[in-house]
Structures are given as structure tokens and as C-alpha cells.
Amino acid sequence: MVKTSIDKEFLDMVKQHDAIIFKVASFYTDNDNPIGDLYQEVVLNLWKGYPSFRGDSKPSTWIYRIAINTCVSFFRRNKNKPVYVDIREDIPNFEDNSDDIKELYRLINRLEKIERALVLLYLDDKPYKEIAEITGLTLTNVATKLSRIKEKLKEMSNNQ
Amino acid sequence: MDLDKIKKSWDTASLKPEIKDAKIESMISHEGQSAFNKVLRYELIGFVAGVICLFASFVFRYLPVILFFAVSCLLALGWQLYKIRLLKKIDMLKMSIIEISRSYIRYRRYIIYELIFSVIWTIIMLTLFAYFEYQNKWSIDTENATRSIMIFSICMAASLSIGILIVLKYFWKNLKKLGQSIKEVQAFEKEEE
């Protein structure tokens, strides 16, 4: 049951941008870190930071930043997992996507963490300036690195 | 794979979950249970355990053992405070991806080195403890003293070696992965300069 107006606002924001959260989580998932757990960890961090979100940036920029930072630093000390809600039935099936997308995900797993963030933001059509704002990198660094990552992906794809 | 060509497929990809409000509300009701909070709580518990162990040093009978244990506890408390401070500095909202990555990698490395050191420390502690506890016994029973000491020393050395090898083997892959992550962060930092 939604208790306060902040809860309702937050819920609406998450629903509006759940694709962003999911895409970020999908880029960092592996056998040890199921996508559902990453998704929920992002939601928890968004909830934690929501009271201090003043609208200085677009909600999507803010969400990207927290989502990427959460996934890059996700770590469990113990084997005992935190209590998470089971959302397996709510997650889309990756097999429903085109071969290009499936190949992308295969190659993404071989990239380093920061590289994955840049690829995701580029695919989501973010201008370099916004990518720099989200990641905290300089504009020049973003442009240089993206250029190298594109070459790296081409090479990885050709070597398969 | 051409990233520019794949953009069209990406726009139409099936990557939108269908999660009900009730489930999201349930997620945020578990705020304290996030993985990060659990890690921080674990370290805080470690600190409290260190304080308890410090006061429990006096259960041992021999001064060198008490001193070794107490000094170890004090160093461990300092170490716990350092790790807690590192974790508390991590700010998902304000830090850049490089800063987050650097903190995360540092913490992961500390955990691995800590485990290796714990194995070494445990064996040293057991050796000290056993040496002083059985010293009296050996001094009374001098006939078997030399043989007992040799067997004991060999056992301790073997335990130490096996313990370190197991920990290293288990965590070698993780250390290697962290090494690659560090290189990535350093490459990005270099471009930032």
C-alpha cells in the first residue's frame, strides 16, 4: 500500500524509467549476480537517494548514474544473499531478441565494467556530453574511449 | 559487430520489464537489506567482535600469548575502522564511475589479502598457544620433548603452507579479475589527466 506522496512519486518515476534500470542491470549480470538482484539493488539505491534528488539533472540522467554505479560496485560479502523479491516472471526473455542483440550481449560480457557503461549509453543515443555527465568522465575521454570500444567490439566479433 | 548499425535493433529490443507496483514497494521496504548495507553491517560487526576479543585476551595464561593476541586485536580494530571509512565514503549519487570502481576494487582486494593474512595469523597464534601450553609438559617429559617439538613444528609448517595455497588458489582468479579492472580504471584515469 502506498503510504506517502513521496512513495507514489518514486513509484511513478521507477515505472517510467524501468527500462533504463533493466538495461543497465542486463549489461552487468552474470551467474553470480542475477539480473533480478541487480535490478532491485538499483531500486534500493534510487530510493535511498530520492529524498536528496532536487531535479538538478534530468531524472533519467540521475537514474543512469545511480544504476551504473550500483552495478559496477555490486558485491556480496557472504554467500547468504540479501532478501530480494522474486521478479523472474516479470523479466523479458532475451531469446526473443534479434541475433544482433544476442551477439551484443555475448560480447558485452567480455568488456570491462566502465566500457560496458559507455556502450550502453551510446546505444541509448545519449550525446557525449550527457554520457560525460552521467559517468563523471571528461568529454574527450568519452569520445576517445568510445572510438576504441567500437574497434574492440568489431575485432572481437571478427575473431569469433 | 558495428555499434552504429546495431542501434536500430537496440531501439526495438525487448528490454522492458513488467513489474507491478506492489513488488517495487516490497523492494523498497527492504532498504536495509541491500547488498551494500549488508557488507557495511558485516564490517561493523567485525569491529564489535574485535573489541570483545580484545577484552577476552586475558583468558590466555601466558603473557607472550596475551600480548600477541591483544596487539593483533588492536591492529584488527584499526583495520576494521579503515575499511568502514572506505565503505562509508562510497556515494553512488555523487561519485564518478572511476571513483566508484576504484573504491570497489580496493575493498575487494583488501578482503582477499585479509583472508590470506588471517590464515597466517591463525597458524602463528595456534603455534604460540600450543608452544606455551605444552612447554611445561615437555620440560617434565624431556625424553620425548625433542621429538614432540619436531612433529609439532612440521605439522604447523605444513598447515601454514596448505592453508596459504588453498586460499591463494581459491582467490587467484578473483585477484586476476581485479587486476584487469584496475588496469581499466588506470587507463581511464590516464586519459582524464
PDB file of N, CA, C and O in Angstrom, chain A residues 47-76:
ATOM      1  N   TRP A  47      15.953   4.658  -4.175  1.00  0.00           N
ATOM      2  CA  TRP A  47      15.041   5.011  -3.062  1.00  0.00           C
ATOM      3  C   TRP A  47      15.816   5.750  -1.971  1.00  0.00           C
ATOM      4  O   TRP A  47      15.346   6.733  -1.417  1.00  0.00           O
ATOM      5  N   LYS A  48      17.038   5.249  -1.730  1.00  0.00           N
ATOM      6  CA  LYS A  48      17.893   5.857  -0.703  1.00  0.00           C
ATOM      7  C   LYS A  48      18.245   7.299  -1.081  1.00  0.00           C
ATOM      8  O   LYS A  48      18.293   8.198  -0.247  1.00  0.00           O
ATOM      9  N   GLY A  49      18.520   7.505  -2.362  1.00  0.00           N
ATOM     10  CA  GLY A  49      18.960   8.828  -2.803  1.00  0.00           C
ATOM     11  C   GLY A  49      17.816   9.764  -3.194  1.00  0.00           C
ATOM     12  O   GLY A  49      18.044  10.942  -3.437  1.00  0.00           O
ATOM     13  N   TYR A  50      16.606   9.224  -3.260  1.00  0.00           N
ATOM     14  CA  TYR A  50      15.472  10.014  -3.777  1.00  0.00           C
ATOM     15  C   TYR A  50      15.195  11.294  -2.984  1.00  0.00           C
ATOM     16  O   TYR A  50      14.953  12.338  -3.567  1.00  0.00           O
ATOM     17  N   PRO A  51      15.247  11.229  -1.629  1.00  0.00           N
ATOM     18  CA  PRO A  51      14.971  12.456  -0.872  1.00  0.00           C
ATOM     19  C   PRO A  51      15.914  13.615  -1.216  1.00  0.00           C
ATOM     20  O   PRO A  51      15.546  14.773  -1.124  1.00  0.00           O
ATOM     21  N   SER A  52      17.147  13.282  -1.653  1.00  0.00           N
ATOM     22  CA  SER A  52      18.098  14.355  -1.946  1.00  0.00           C
ATOM     23  C   SER A  52      18.118  14.734  -3.431  1.00  0.00           C
ATOM     24  O   SER A  52      18.878  15.609  -3.840  1.00  0.00           O
ATOM     25  N   PHE A  53      17.275  14.123  -4.229  1.00  0.00           N
ATOM     26  CA  PHE A  53      17.212  14.453  -5.656  1.00  0.00           C
ATOM     27  C   PHE A  53      16.398  15.738  -5.826  1.00  0.00           C
ATOM     28  O   PHE A  53      15.212  15.781  -5.529  1.00  0.00           O
ATOM     29  N   ARG A  54      17.126  16.755  -6.302  1.00  0.00           N
ATOM     30  CA  ARG A  54      16.479  18.075  -6.382  1.00  0.00           C
ATOM     31  C   ARG A  54      16.074  18.451  -7.795  1.00  0.00           C
ATOM     32  O   ARG A  54      15.702  19.588  -8.052  1.00  0.00           O
ATOM     33  N   GLY A  55      16.251  17.539  -8.719  1.00  0.00           N
ATOM     34  CA  GLY A  55      15.897  17.885 -10.100  1.00  0.00           C
ATOM     35  C   GLY A  55      16.959  18.732 -10.778  1.00  0.00           C
ATOM     36  O   GLY A  55      16.672  19.409 -11.766  1.00  0.00           O
ATOM     37  N   ASP A  56      18.207  18.692 -10.248  1.00  0.00           N
ATOM     38  CA  ASP A  56      19.302  19.450 -10.888  1.00  0.00           C
ATOM     39  C   ASP A  56      19.636  18.873 -12.248  1.00  0.00           C
ATOM     40  O   ASP A  56      20.136  19.555 -13.129  1.00  0.00           O
ATOM     41  N   SER A  57      19.367  17.586 -12.379  1.00  0.00           N
ATOM     42  CA  SER A  57      19.561  16.958 -13.685  1.00  0.00           C
ATOM     43  C   SER A  57      18.254  16.261 -14.052  1.00  0.00           C
ATOM     44  O   SER A  57      17.345  16.162 -13.226  1.00  0.00           O
ATOM     45  N   LYS A  58      18.208  15.773 -15.278  1.00  0.00           N
ATOM     46  CA  LYS A  58      17.004  15.047 -15.694  1.00  0.00           C
ATOM     47  C   LYS A  58      16.887  13.778 -14.856  1.00  0.00           C
ATOM     48  O   LYS A  58      17.913  13.171 -14.522  1.00  0.00           O
ATOM     49  N   PRO A  59      15.678  13.334 -14.557  1.00  0.00           N
ATOM     50  CA  PRO A  59      15.539  12.079 -13.796  1.00  0.00           C
ATOM     51  C   PRO A  59      16.257  10.914 -14.478  1.00  0.00           C
ATOM     52  O   PRO A  59      16.880  10.103 -13.805  1.00  0.00           O
ATOM     53  N   SER A  60      16.222  10.869 -15.798  1.00  0.00           N
ATOM     54  CA  SER A  60      16.861   9.739 -16.495  1.00  0.00           C
ATOM     55  C   SER A  60      18.377   9.773 -16.277  1.00  0.00           C
ATOM     56  O   SER A  60      19.003   8.736 -16.056  1.00  0.00           O
ATOM     57  N   THR A  61      18.966  10.977 -16.305  1.00  0.00           N
ATOM     58  CA  THR A  61      20.423  11.114 -16.084  1.00  0.00           C
ATOM     59  C   THR A  61      20.758  10.627 -14.685  1.00  0.00           C
ATOM     60  O   THR A  61      21.727   9.885 -14.487  1.00  0.00           O
ATOM     61  N   TRP A  62      19.982  11.069 -13.728  1.00  0.00           N
ATOM     62  CA  TRP A  62      20.183  10.679 -12.329  1.00  0.00           C
ATOM     63  C   TRP A  62      20.064   9.167 -12.165  1.00  0.00           C
ATOM     64  O   TRP A  62      20.885   8.524 -11.507  1.00  0.00           O
ATOM     65  N   ILE A  63      19.069   8.595 -12.793  1.00  0.00           N
ATOM     66  CA  ILE A  63      18.841   7.149 -12.680  1.00  0.00           C
ATOM     67  C   ILE A  63      19.970   6.368 -13.343  1.00  0.00           C
ATOM     68  O   ILE A  63      20.471   5.379 -12.793  1.00  0.00           O
ATOM     69  N   TYR A  64      20.392   6.812 -14.519  1.00  0.00           N
ATOM     70  CA  TYR A  64      21.515   6.141 -15.186  1.00  0.00           C
ATOM     71  C   TYR A  64      22.733   6.113 -14.265  1.00  0.00           C
ATOM     72  O   TYR A  64      23.404   5.095 -14.117  1.00  0.00           O
ATOM     73  N   ARG A  65      23.024   7.277 -13.682  1.00  0.00           N
ATOM     74  CA  ARG A  65      24.226   7.373 -12.839  1.00  0.00           C
ATOM     75  C   ARG A  65      24.173   6.390 -11.674  1.00  0.00           C
ATOM     76  O   ARG A  65      25.111   5.643 -11.422  1.00  0.00           O
ATOM     77  N   ILE A  66      23.063   6.402 -10.970  1.00  0.00           N
ATOM     78  CA  ILE A  66      22.961   5.513  -9.808  1.00  0.00           C
ATOM     79  C   ILE A  66      22.942   4.053 -10.245  1.00  0.00           C
ATOM     80  O   ILE A  66      23.569   3.189  -9.622  1.00  0.00           O
ATOM     81  N   ALA A  67      22.228   3.759 -11.311  1.00  0.00           N
ATOM     82  CA  ALA A  67      22.142   2.377 -11.794  1.00  0.00           C
ATOM     83  C   ALA A  67      23.523   1.856 -12.187  1.00  0.00           C
ATOM     84  O   ALA A  67      23.914   0.751 -11.804  1.00  0.00           O
ATOM     85  N   ILE A  68      24.258   2.662 -12.931  1.00  0.00           N
ATOM     86  CA  ILE A  68      25.579   2.220 -13.385  1.00  0.00           C
ATOM     87  C   ILE A  68      26.518   2.081 -12.189  1.00  0.00           C
ATOM     88  O   ILE A  68      27.217   1.069 -12.050  1.00  0.00           O
ATOM     89  N   ASN A  69      26.525   3.066 -11.312  1.00  0.00           N
ATOM     90  CA  ASN A  69      27.404   2.990 -10.136  1.00  0.00           C
ATOM     91  C   ASN A  69      27.059   1.784  -9.262  1.00  0.00           C
ATOM     92  O   ASN A  69      27.945   1.122  -8.718  1.00  0.00           O
ATOM     93  N   THR A  70      25.781   1.503  -9.131  1.00  0.00           N
ATOM     94  CA  THR A  70      25.354   0.347  -8.331  1.00  0.00           C
ATOM     95  C   THR A  70      25.852  -0.946  -8.944  1.00  0.00           C
ATOM     96  O   THR A  70      26.419  -1.803  -8.248  1.00  0.00           O
ATOM     97  N   CYS A  71      25.659  -1.088 -10.242  1.00  0.00           N
ATOM     98  CA  CYS A  71      26.038  -2.358 -10.901  1.00  0.00           C
ATOM     99  C   CYS A  71      27.554  -2.533 -10.950  1.00  0.00           C
ATOM    100  O   CYS A  71      28.054  -3.653 -10.792  1.00  0.00           O
ATOM    101  N   VAL A  72      28.281  -1.439 -11.131  1.00  0.00           N
ATOM    102  CA  VAL A  72      29.743  -1.517 -11.193  1.00  0.00           C
ATOM    103  C   VAL A  72      30.316  -1.954  -9.845  1.00  0.00           C
ATOM    104  O   VAL A  72      31.319  -2.659  -9.778  1.00  0.00           O
ATOM    105  N   SER A  73      29.647  -1.575  -8.752  1.00  0.00           N
ATOM    106  CA  SER A  73      30.179  -1.853  -7.427  1.00  0.00           C
ATOM    107  C   SER A  73      29.406  -2.926  -6.670  1.00  0.00           C
ATOM    108  O   SER A  73      29.601  -3.109  -5.479  1.00  0.00           O
ATOM    109  N   PHE A  74      28.539  -3.646  -7.349  1.00  0.00           N
ATOM    110  CA  PHE A  74      27.723  -4.654  -6.672  1.00  0.00           C
ATOM    111  C   PHE A  74      28.602  -5.778  -6.150  1.00  0.00           C
ATOM    112  O   PHE A  74      29.385  -6.372  -6.876  1.00  0.00           O
ATOM    113  N   PHE A  75      28.463  -6.067  -4.869  1.00  0.00           N
ATOM    114  CA  PHE A  75      29.317  -7.075  -4.245  1.00  0.00           C
ATOM    115  C   PHE A  75      28.620  -7.635  -3.034  1.00  0.00           C
ATOM    116  O   PHE A  75      28.068  -6.895  -2.224  1.00  0.00           O
ATOM    117  N   ARG A  76      28.650  -8.977  -2.910  1.00  0.00           N
ATOM    118  CA  ARG A  76      28.102  -9.620  -1.725  1.00  0.00           C
ATOM    119  C   ARG A  76      29.248 -10.234  -0.955  1.00  0.00           C
ATOM    120  O   ARG A  76      30.012 -11.018  -1.497  1.00  0.00           O
TER     121      ARG A  76
END
